[in-house]
Amino acid sequence: MSDVNRKAGPTFPVAAGRRSSYLPRPMSVLIVGSTALDSIKTPKAENPRLLGGSASHAAVAASFFSPVKLVGVVGQDFPRRYLQLYKRHRIDLEGLQILPGKTFHWSGEYEANMNNRRTLLTELGVFETFTPTLPESHRNAGFVLLANIAPSLQEHVLNQVRRPKFVAADTMDLWLNIALPDLLKLIKRLDAFVLNDSEAHQLTNEENVFAALKKLHKLGPKYVIVKKGSHGSVLSGPRGIFLCPAYPLDKVVDPTGAGDSFVGGLMGYLAAAKGPLESNLRRAMLYGSVVASFCCEGFGLQCTTKLKRAQIERRVRELEMAARF
Amino acid sequence: MSDVNRKAGPTFPVAAGRRSSYLPRPMSVLIVGSTALDSIKTPKAENPRLLGGSASHAAVAASFFSPVKLVGVVGQDFPRRYLQLYKRHRIDLEGLQILPGKTFHWSGEYEANMNNRRTLLTELGVFETFTPTLPESHRNAGFVLLANIAPSLQEHVLNQVRRPKFVAADTMDLWLNIALPDLLKLIKRLDAFVLNDSEAHQLTNEENVFAALKKLHKLGPKYVIVKKGSHGSVLSGPRGIFLCPAYPLDKVVDPTGAGDSFVGGLMGYLAAAKGPLESNLRRAMLYGSVVASFCCEGFGLQCTTKLKRAQIERRVRELEMAARF
């Protein structure tokens, strides 16, 4: 391990020393999504007003691999320490608007099995009127992650990016229920569509994941990724199916943001990896899976933000060992 | 592919030609469990009195890899064509008793998701008074599979085997409910204990599979295997965790017997494989997983009994490709 890995926070090849100027700079990932305060209750604990939101989780996860440009909105009540936390991860905040009003606030409660959760409260706050306008420096982004947020906002951001190399979007059941036409319009324009198994079922009316995948490709995307929580994830693309295992955890503290961390880690790894994208996608899922496992071990971003790259690499090796026959 | 793989039915190295006499004969697998008639209803079809039972599924699955000795009991109503079917798979029937009375009959119905099922009827018939006494030729068995049946019967069979090399047992929720002390006594004597995820939860009171595995080892067995249906299976042993994927099927006709086929294929492969058992166990699970996938594609044993070894090998390669990063 080089010294790079012993430093706190994420590191990039460009920071590794004098020879770095000869190395290609990793492409940055543009991430739009929700930036929120989460109040989370589990059978064992209760944590109010943690840093949360799909874009926060995805941005921190991606930051271990690539530079990140965050696009979102927060209110004037947004704690300064959370801005500092983004900055410690070298997340570019030029696209983060701070508007008069309150930050989006979500509150939810988990059952003992840590899979079923119910929403107790949703206060949209400044998100109610949010229309992201990308700074000029963001419009040439190569990798674009449209993390979970209203599909009309996801598309509005996508419209402002000039020639993206790879666009992925995540979603949630809410948008399937209240904004399906917008979502279907967006899906057509994606390279990769990411959703969980119950959403895949809801969207296709297929109980079987592999039958659902076939129908999902017909909506447009070359790649479809179905997240199955502790059961791993499935990638479907031109090279067939990839069955990605989840890192085996014997204790889950709080799964909030695990799916966002997965897709953030995946996009961050992909943007930094050399060679053809198609060949990197499987390993990118493995890295996403590992970052998501750390996310589950603490409330909100508590565990993920303490991570070092070397810890991620160690778990990737462990996961490779556990999946090898 | 050699000619061997083009023949109907299972084949062993010893049947491959003149040079076969120089090859070590694969060890046979002794399998005890239920031999039954299954009446199965799904949302799409209804099939009465199919050949079923844990031992039938496991024996046919194992027969693709190793010689099998079946221990069980059927009534005088047991169709002759089902005996012929066992024989086509070269299953040794010396330990199968045919007694006056009726064959064990199970009837069940599946919901649309093919995971939830309910038992409509259970007629024990000749199983009510069954006490298996092993023929002398069975007492030197190297590999013993105690397929799902009352744990007292599983132990009664195990008591009659002299020096088994490897003993595995499967179970079901019924025995956890009505014969837990018998089951706990048996588990102490096993090399490998196989159960599904909901049974693991019931037995350990742990929702998390990996937490449950730790507690299951404390009951005695060196290896514990948790079956998770379409989500694959997990092996825990001295070399750590192995995450075995399930073969991706986009249509499940009838999952009855899939778990029995999994453990049967696993034990059959293990008995035939060269080298240290520990090194073969992961691949054995892969083969078990593939045989189970064929089982799901037909009612009862309809699909499994038409299988050729070459088809199994093809799916094993496909599964390897789908799990490679």
XYZ file of C-alpha atoms in Angstrom:
650
model
C 0.000 0.000 0.000
C 1.312 3.462 -0.818
C 1.127 6.385 1.569
C -1.842 7.611 -0.389
C -4.042 5.037 1.260
C -3.068 6.011 4.760
C -4.341 9.554 4.421
C -7.740 10.485 5.738
C -10.435 10.958 3.113
C -10.514 9.940 -0.516
C -7.448 10.083 -2.735
C -6.956 10.158 -6.485
C -3.977 9.163 -8.599
C -3.376 12.876 -9.348
C -2.602 13.442 -5.677
C -0.026 10.694 -5.482
C 3.129 12.726 -6.095
C 5.306 14.473 -8.673
C 4.677 11.890 -11.395
C 0.961 12.482 -11.117
C 0.917 15.095 -13.855
C 1.682 12.328 -16.356
C -1.284 10.239 -15.221
C -4.678 10.787 -16.818
C -6.920 12.653 -14.418
C -9.927 10.474 -13.517
C -13.143 11.757 -15.035
C -15.428 13.471 -12.587
C -18.909 12.249 -11.807
C -21.800 14.693 -11.854
C -24.377 13.662 -9.263
C -27.833 15.154 -8.852
C -30.310 13.922 -6.262
C -31.736 14.776 -2.880
C -29.667 16.480 -0.184
C -31.589 16.029 3.024
C -31.775 15.713 6.761
C -32.837 12.195 7.786
C -34.359 11.237 11.124
C -33.998 7.488 11.410
C -35.508 5.125 13.941
C -34.579 1.445 14.287
C -35.629 -1.020 17.012
C -32.324 -0.237 18.760
C -31.807 3.523 18.349
C -33.085 6.846 17.112
C -31.014 9.481 15.313
C -32.488 12.843 14.361
C -31.414 15.129 11.495
C -28.492 13.153 10.122
C -26.969 14.143 6.798
C -28.897 12.147 4.210
C -30.474 12.141 0.773
C -29.652 10.085 -2.287
C -27.097 12.584 -3.626
C -25.255 12.868 -0.301
C -24.833 9.087 -0.002
C -23.939 8.658 -3.688
C -21.491 11.581 -3.689
C -19.563 10.410 -0.632
C -19.460 6.840 -2.037
C -18.194 8.034 -5.446
C -15.613 10.343 -3.848
C -13.381 7.401 -2.865
C -12.674 6.822 -6.553
C -13.270 9.993 -8.589
C -13.782 13.747 -8.208
C -17.475 14.505 -7.655
C -19.640 17.483 -8.614
C -22.785 17.627 -6.488
C -26.010 19.215 -7.716
C -28.736 19.793 -5.140
C -30.418 22.242 -2.846
C -30.466 22.818 0.917
C -32.133 25.390 3.157
C -30.542 27.939 5.441
C -30.993 25.510 8.348
C -28.487 23.101 6.776
C -25.743 22.548 9.357
C -22.377 24.034 8.401
C -20.666 20.828 9.577
C -22.411 18.892 6.803
C -20.979 21.294 4.220
C -17.570 20.699 5.797
C -18.146 16.969 5.508
C -18.797 17.249 1.741
C -15.655 19.362 1.431
C -13.516 16.833 3.316
C -14.508 14.417 0.540
C -13.384 17.020 -2.040
C -16.922 17.193 -3.375
C -17.356 20.188 -5.685
C -20.242 22.231 -4.233
C -20.561 24.838 -6.999
C -23.844 23.187 -8.032
C -25.276 23.025 -4.493
C -27.799 25.834 -3.978
C -28.428 27.222 -0.488
C -31.879 28.828 -0.540
C -34.039 30.597 2.026
C -36.286 28.034 3.692
C -35.916 24.592 5.208
C -33.840 21.629 4.050
C -35.739 18.569 2.827
C -36.464 16.434 5.905
C -37.304 12.732 5.835
C -38.170 10.608 8.821
C -38.563 6.826 8.772
C -38.715 3.776 10.983
C -37.324 0.256 10.375
C -38.752 -3.064 11.529
C -36.576 -5.640 13.303
C -35.615 -7.398 10.048
C -34.119 -4.092 8.781
C -35.751 -4.591 5.385
C -39.238 -3.208 5.907
C -39.421 0.489 6.667
C -42.183 3.045 6.795
C -41.989 6.761 6.183
C -43.134 8.769 9.206
C -42.742 12.242 7.706
C -41.659 14.022 4.510
C -41.111 17.793 4.499
C -40.002 18.899 1.027
C -38.887 22.375 2.127
C -36.692 24.083 -0.479
C -37.042 21.040 -2.764
C -40.596 22.096 -3.534
C -39.437 24.774 -5.972
C -35.971 23.460 -6.857
C -34.872 23.809 -10.490
C -31.213 22.967 -10.874
C -29.255 25.087 -13.327
C -25.835 23.626 -13.976
C -22.750 25.841 -13.672
C -20.846 25.997 -16.979
C -18.051 23.837 -15.496
C -20.566 20.998 -14.954
C -21.914 20.811 -18.500
C -19.045 18.763 -19.892
C -19.393 15.980 -17.307
C -18.503 12.548 -18.668
C -20.242 10.445 -16.056
C -23.678 11.488 -14.897
C -25.519 9.879 -12.000
C -29.149 10.894 -11.681
C -29.609 9.677 -8.109
C -33.108 9.190 -6.732
C -35.203 12.367 -7.109
C -38.228 13.362 -9.233
C -37.628 12.110 -12.811
C -38.501 15.548 -14.239
C -35.583 17.032 -12.276
C -33.324 14.185 -13.367
C -34.174 14.936 -16.989
C -33.800 18.676 -16.491
C -30.212 18.097 -15.360
C -29.514 15.638 -18.166
C -30.725 18.216 -20.729
C -27.957 20.571 -19.627
C -25.080 18.111 -20.043
C -23.455 18.317 -23.490
C -22.104 14.891 -24.477
C -22.111 12.568 -21.480
C -20.126 9.347 -21.826
C -22.311 7.323 -19.468
C -25.612 8.204 -17.801
C -27.175 6.149 -15.015
C -30.341 6.826 -13.055
C -31.770 5.372 -9.869
C -35.387 5.755 -8.789
C -37.900 4.775 -6.094
C -41.462 3.431 -5.845
C -42.834 6.948 -5.202
C -42.020 8.030 -8.800
C -43.537 4.855 -10.220
C -46.730 5.829 -8.400
C -46.913 9.569 -9.072
C -44.617 10.359 -12.047
C -44.548 7.260 -14.255
C -44.813 9.082 -17.634
C -41.842 11.316 -16.679
C -39.854 8.288 -15.572
C -40.560 6.303 -18.759
C -39.476 9.321 -20.835
C -36.208 9.532 -18.887
C -35.473 5.787 -19.021
C -35.277 5.916 -22.839
C -32.247 8.223 -22.580
C -30.239 6.227 -20.033
C -27.238 3.976 -20.495
C -28.032 2.264 -17.201
C -31.257 2.118 -15.231
C -30.958 1.116 -11.586
C -33.883 0.019 -9.404
C -34.632 -2.457 -6.665
C -36.392 -5.804 -7.046
C -39.770 -4.691 -5.725
C -39.717 -1.669 -8.070
C -38.784 -3.958 -10.986
C -41.791 -6.086 -10.085
C -44.069 -3.049 -9.826
C -42.918 -1.607 -13.159
C -43.100 -4.821 -15.216
C -45.701 -6.883 -13.371
C -43.169 -9.741 -13.371
C -42.413 -11.504 -10.067
C -39.310 -13.079 -11.557
C -36.270 -10.743 -11.692
C -34.903 -12.184 -14.943
C -38.251 -11.973 -16.696
C -38.531 -8.377 -15.413
C -35.052 -7.542 -16.778
C -36.129 -8.514 -20.301
C -39.081 -6.132 -20.112
C -36.942 -3.353 -18.612
C -34.511 -3.451 -21.543
C -37.463 -2.859 -23.856
C -37.910 0.534 -22.158
C -34.575 1.614 -23.651
C -31.476 1.150 -21.493
C -28.540 -0.967 -22.616
C -27.818 -1.874 -19.015
C -30.299 -2.602 -16.249
C -29.214 -3.162 -12.652
C -31.602 -4.644 -10.098
C -30.641 -4.183 -6.443
C -31.721 -6.951 -4.067
C -30.416 -5.609 -0.745
C -28.619 -8.313 1.259
C -29.141 -10.716 -1.664
C -26.811 -8.717 -3.921
C -27.574 -7.222 -7.315
C -27.995 -8.284 -10.926
C -26.589 -6.565 -14.012
C -28.106 -7.277 -17.393
C -26.376 -6.030 -20.537
C -25.048 -7.042 -23.961
C -22.562 -9.457 -22.345
C -25.329 -11.234 -20.454
C -26.146 -11.460 -16.793
C -23.784 -10.677 -13.907
C -24.764 -11.901 -10.447
C -23.071 -9.566 -7.985
C -22.951 -10.787 -4.376
C -23.555 -8.503 -1.402
C -20.731 -8.325 1.135
C -21.710 -10.671 3.998
C -22.550 -8.545 7.043
C -23.657 -10.178 10.267
C -25.051 -6.936 11.663
C -26.923 -4.117 9.958
C -27.210 -0.885 11.944
C -29.113 1.216 9.375
C -29.604 0.399 5.691
C -30.709 3.951 4.757
C -28.697 5.092 1.755
C -27.191 1.673 0.980
C -28.704 1.652 -2.511
C -27.469 5.212 -3.135
C -23.999 4.270 -1.865
C -24.018 1.250 -4.172
C -24.744 3.275 -7.291
C -22.425 6.109 -6.172
C -19.515 3.721 -5.591
C -20.272 2.030 -8.898
C -20.195 5.311 -10.882
C -17.132 6.603 -9.040
C -15.188 3.426 -9.783
C -16.351 3.412 -13.408
C -15.266 7.014 -14.018
C -11.786 6.283 -12.645
C -11.224 2.896 -14.300
C -9.094 2.527 -17.424
C -10.130 0.536 -20.461
C -13.499 -0.208 -22.012
C -16.473 0.597 -19.833
C -18.131 -2.758 -20.520
C -15.164 -4.595 -18.983
C -15.158 -2.405 -15.867
C -18.841 -2.605 -15.063
C -18.737 -5.881 -13.131
C -15.916 -4.741 -10.858
C -17.662 -1.397 -10.475
C -20.683 -3.244 -9.055
C -18.420 -5.127 -6.665
C -16.969 -1.839 -5.387
C -20.459 -0.339 -5.123
C -21.556 -3.379 -3.156
C -18.648 -2.998 -0.726
C -19.211 0.737 -0.126
C -22.905 -0.055 0.492
C -21.887 -2.633 3.111
C -20.004 0.029 5.073
C -23.005 2.340 4.777
C -25.178 -0.291 6.526
C -22.827 -0.454 9.502
C -23.587 3.014 10.828
C -26.480 5.451 11.005
C -26.776 7.684 7.956
C -23.292 8.482 6.652
C -21.531 7.954 9.990
C -19.603 4.890 8.895
C -19.076 5.744 5.205
C -17.505 9.127 5.950
C -14.847 7.499 8.177
C -13.796 5.078 5.461
C -10.367 4.832 3.881
C -9.737 3.438 0.414
C -7.609 0.617 1.858
C -10.609 -0.659 3.852
C -12.659 -0.779 0.672
C -9.918 -2.718 -1.117
C -9.724 -5.206 1.755
C -13.447 -5.951 1.588
C -13.340 -6.244 -2.196
C -10.670 -8.930 -1.804
C -12.739 -10.673 0.882
C -15.811 -10.584 -1.338
C -13.798 -12.017 -4.227
C -12.640 -14.850 -1.956
C -16.193 -15.525 -0.770
C -17.522 -15.734 -4.332
C -14.708 -17.863 -5.816
C -15.253 -21.547 -6.586
C -17.496 -33.865 -25.142
C -17.016 -37.606 -25.119
C -19.688 -40.048 -26.237
C -20.419 -40.658 -22.618
C -22.271 -37.378 -22.403
C -24.530 -38.137 -25.336
C -26.044 -41.234 -23.751
C -29.388 -41.047 -22.029
C -29.328 -41.129 -18.247
C -26.462 -40.655 -15.846
C -22.990 -41.903 -16.607
C -19.953 -42.601 -14.474
C -16.280 -42.725 -15.421
C -16.392 -46.514 -14.914
C -18.811 -46.800 -17.824
C -16.640 -44.822 -20.213
C -14.876 -47.708 -21.976
C -12.181 -50.325 -21.699
C -9.791 -48.124 -19.718
C -12.423 -47.624 -17.078
C -11.179 -50.497 -14.954
C -8.082 -48.433 -14.147
C -10.084 -45.479 -12.894
C -11.129 -45.326 -9.253
C -14.826 -46.135 -8.930
C -16.693 -43.097 -7.542
C -17.928 -43.610 -4.015
C -21.619 -44.281 -3.739
C -23.975 -42.026 -1.846
C -26.412 -43.534 0.623
C -29.599 -41.478 0.684
C -32.457 -41.847 3.145
C -35.545 -39.634 3.077
C -39.146 -39.598 1.998
C -40.337 -41.454 -1.098
C -43.739 -40.058 -1.868
C -46.524 -39.218 -4.249
C -46.916 -35.447 -4.628
C -50.040 -33.682 -5.842
C -48.953 -30.180 -6.787
C -51.063 -27.181 -7.678
C -49.704 -23.914 -9.080
C -51.638 -20.910 -10.443
C -51.119 -22.373 -13.931
C -51.578 -26.145 -13.563
C -52.413 -29.092 -11.328
C -50.571 -32.420 -11.326
C -51.739 -35.319 -9.156
C -49.634 -38.163 -7.744
C -46.248 -37.303 -9.243
C -43.153 -39.119 -8.024
C -41.857 -36.998 -5.150
C -40.294 -36.988 -1.712
C -36.949 -35.666 -0.537
C -35.106 -38.928 -1.205
C -36.505 -39.287 -4.742
C -35.383 -35.791 -5.730
C -32.010 -36.115 -3.997
C -31.328 -39.602 -5.407
C -32.057 -38.632 -9.015
C -29.941 -35.466 -8.633
C -27.006 -37.401 -7.137
C -27.260 -40.124 -9.792
C -25.761 -37.830 -12.461
C -22.448 -37.953 -10.608
C -22.234 -41.063 -8.420
C -23.898 -44.431 -7.810
C -26.781 -44.028 -5.361
C -28.254 -46.358 -2.747
C -31.795 -45.330 -1.827
C -33.326 -46.090 1.582
C -37.056 -45.506 1.925
C -40.487 -47.073 1.982
C -43.439 -47.098 -0.422
C -46.854 -48.777 -0.351
C -48.291 -51.353 -2.686
C -50.014 -48.553 -4.613
C -46.622 -47.176 -5.711
C -46.674 -47.103 -9.532
C -44.327 -49.577 -11.183
C -43.221 -46.876 -13.644
C -41.713 -44.908 -10.765
C -39.621 -47.933 -9.777
C -38.506 -48.140 -13.420
C -37.569 -44.471 -13.293
C -35.286 -45.024 -10.270
C -33.731 -47.966 -12.095
C -33.075 -45.942 -15.253
C -30.951 -43.725 -12.994
C -29.112 -46.848 -11.769
C -30.352 -46.185 -8.248
C -29.781 -49.209 -6.010
C -33.211 -50.129 -4.596
C -32.110 -52.886 -2.199
C -32.901 -50.510 0.694
C -36.334 -49.485 -0.622
C -39.068 -51.358 1.261
C -42.419 -52.041 -0.404
C -44.960 -52.594 2.387
C -48.670 -53.331 2.523
C -50.541 -50.028 2.702
C -50.448 -46.681 0.989
C -47.484 -44.601 -0.167
C -46.868 -41.310 1.648
C -48.966 -38.680 -0.146
C -48.381 -34.930 0.033
C -50.498 -32.282 -1.591
C -49.636 -28.587 -1.779
C -50.479 -25.354 -3.538
C -48.183 -22.509 -4.624
C -48.957 -18.788 -4.770
C -48.174 -16.742 -7.887
C -44.701 -15.760 -6.649
C -43.778 -19.494 -6.458
C -42.168 -18.990 -3.079
C -45.092 -19.233 -0.687
C -46.824 -22.594 -0.573
C -49.336 -24.207 1.708
C -49.823 -27.875 2.454
C -53.304 -29.073 1.557
C -52.950 -32.685 2.736
C -50.438 -35.081 4.291
C -51.171 -38.830 4.390
C -48.262 -40.624 6.035
C -49.379 -44.133 4.930
C -46.580 -46.698 5.273
C -44.261 -44.002 6.646
C -46.192 -44.114 9.917
C -44.442 -47.299 11.052
C -41.285 -47.149 8.895
C -38.054 -48.281 10.555
C -35.292 -48.576 8.001
C -32.880 -51.466 8.458
C -29.870 -51.129 6.185
C -28.848 -54.057 3.995
C -25.283 -55.197 4.805
C -24.051 -53.748 1.497
C -25.174 -50.280 2.617
C -23.352 -50.157 5.944
C -19.978 -49.224 4.482
C -21.297 -46.150 2.655
C -18.760 -43.311 2.464
C -21.154 -40.476 1.744
C -24.417 -40.341 3.635
C -27.216 -37.916 2.856
C -29.974 -37.794 5.431
C -32.534 -36.046 3.249
C -35.548 -34.391 4.848
C -37.471 -36.852 7.049
C -38.055 -37.212 10.813
C -34.697 -36.670 12.579
C -35.170 -39.866 14.627
C -35.247 -41.864 11.367
C -32.243 -39.939 10.058
C -30.310 -40.875 13.197
C -31.529 -44.486 13.087
C -29.972 -44.813 9.614
C -26.778 -43.032 10.639
C -26.388 -45.472 13.573
C -26.161 -48.347 11.106
C -23.378 -46.887 8.949
C -19.912 -48.008 10.067
C -17.392 -45.270 9.263
C -18.920 -42.656 6.994
C -16.519 -40.224 5.346
C -19.031 -37.366 5.123
C -22.536 -37.053 6.560
C -24.958 -34.290 5.581
C -28.540 -33.762 6.691
C -31.336 -31.566 5.445
C -34.462 -30.754 7.437
C -37.711 -28.751 7.370
C -39.697 -26.430 9.641
C -42.024 -29.300 10.693
C -39.187 -31.026 12.614
C -38.153 -27.755 14.245
C -41.725 -27.534 15.528
C -42.414 -31.116 16.606
C -39.037 -32.910 16.995
C -36.495 -30.272 18.010
C -34.687 -32.372 20.685
C -34.218 -35.219 18.143
C -32.938 -32.763 15.555
C -30.461 -31.101 17.954
C -29.136 -34.557 18.920
C -28.630 -35.415 15.254
C -27.005 -32.086 14.302
C -24.117 -32.787 16.740
C -23.111 -35.798 14.620
C -23.154 -34.146 11.196
C -20.342 -32.922 8.998
C -22.769 -30.653 7.169
C -26.153 -29.322 8.217
C -28.358 -27.975 5.435
C -31.444 -25.817 5.996
C -33.211 -22.897 4.401
C -33.056 -19.267 5.512
C -36.423 -19.183 7.267
C -35.531 -22.379 9.179
C -32.161 -20.855 10.128
C -34.044 -17.850 11.475
C -36.516 -20.057 13.358
C -33.767 -22.192 14.916
C -31.451 -19.358 16.000
C -33.812 -16.406 16.420
C -31.442 -14.416 14.197
C -32.914 -12.542 11.202
C -29.447 -12.120 9.694
C -28.146 -15.223 7.863
C -24.502 -14.670 8.820
C -25.344 -14.139 12.478
C -27.482 -17.310 12.302
C -24.582 -19.267 10.784
C -22.370 -18.495 13.770
C -24.992 -19.886 16.130
C -25.590 -22.950 13.930
C -21.906 -23.930 14.082
C -22.193 -23.959 17.860
C -24.680 -26.829 17.512
C -21.854 -29.006 16.192
C -21.401 -29.159 12.416
C -18.156 -28.137 10.723
C -20.120 -27.002 7.669
C -23.468 -25.239 7.564
C -25.283 -24.549 4.314
C -28.214 -22.132 4.168
C -30.447 -22.374 1.091
C -32.060 -19.119 -0.059
C -34.081 -20.343 -3.062
C -33.668 -18.031 -6.056
C -31.155 -15.972 -4.040
C -28.633 -18.839 -3.993
C -27.038 -20.472 -0.979
C -24.344 -19.812 1.589
C -21.710 -22.249 2.837
C -19.946 -21.586 6.104
C -16.923 -23.668 7.075
C -13.311 -23.527 8.265
C -12.281 -21.742 5.045
C -14.859 -19.007 5.573
C -17.991 -18.096 3.719
C -18.875 -19.137 0.176
C -21.681 -17.235 -1.575
C -23.109 -19.624 -4.158
C -25.341 -18.031 -6.802
C -28.550 -19.638 -8.036
C -28.745 -20.277 -11.776
C -30.772 -17.388 -13.279
C -34.140 -18.788 -14.401
C -36.716 -16.500 -15.950
C -39.521 -19.005 -15.407
C -40.221 -21.363 -12.541
C -42.787 -24.092 -13.233
C -42.662 -25.883 -9.863
C -40.018 -25.445 -7.154
C -41.033 -28.613 -5.248
C -37.906 -30.670 -4.588
C -35.448 -27.949 -5.630
C -33.796 -27.956 -2.192
C -33.596 -31.773 -2.215
C -32.135 -31.706 -5.744
C -29.576 -29.129 -4.578
C -28.307 -31.256 -1.706
C -28.528 -34.459 -3.791
C -26.484 -32.955 -6.630
C -24.030 -31.559 -4.092
C -23.469 -34.946 -2.412
C -23.308 -36.814 -5.728
C -20.661 -34.434 -7.066
C -18.710 -34.565 -3.797
C -18.624 -38.370 -3.725
C -17.279 -38.494 -7.292
C -14.752 -35.657 -7.038
C -11.034 -36.318 -6.568
C -8.871 -34.518 -4.057
C -9.584 -33.047 -0.650
C -13.241 -32.661 0.193
C -12.784 -29.100 1.436
C -11.573 -28.021 -2.018
C -14.487 -29.693 -3.801
C -17.293 -28.365 -1.649
C -17.706 -25.034 -3.445
C -17.970 -26.611 -6.882
C -20.290 -29.250 -5.420
C -22.664 -26.454 -4.379
C -22.494 -25.002 -7.878
C -23.477 -28.368 -9.364
C -26.247 -28.757 -6.787
C -27.503 -25.300 -7.678
C -27.610 -26.177 -11.381
C -29.463 -29.483 -10.882
C -31.952 -27.592 -8.677
C -32.520 -25.098 -11.507
C -33.575 -27.916 -13.854
C -35.849 -29.291 -11.142
C -37.724 -25.945 -11.046
C -38.415 -26.064 -14.775
C -40.841 -28.981 -14.654
C -43.443 -30.449 -12.325
C -42.040 -32.898 -9.803
C -39.158 -34.803 -11.375
C -40.375 -34.374 -14.960
C -37.510 -32.154 -16.051
C -34.732 -33.582 -13.870
C -35.262 -37.143 -15.081
C -34.817 -36.083 -18.728
C -31.477 -34.422 -17.999
C -28.146 -35.373 -19.504
C -24.806 -34.677 -17.853
C -23.775 -32.422 -20.751
C -26.715 -30.099 -20.023
C -25.594 -29.812 -16.408
C -22.039 -28.998 -17.499
C -23.331 -26.309 -19.881
C -25.276 -24.559 -17.128
C -22.341 -24.813 -14.727
C -20.221 -22.964 -17.308
C -22.975 -20.373 -17.793
C -23.255 -19.868 -14.052
C -19.482 -19.466 -13.790
C -19.630 -16.799 -16.517
C -22.497 -14.992 -14.788
C -20.629 -14.883 -11.482
C -17.202 -13.849 -12.819
C -15.929 -10.305 -12.389
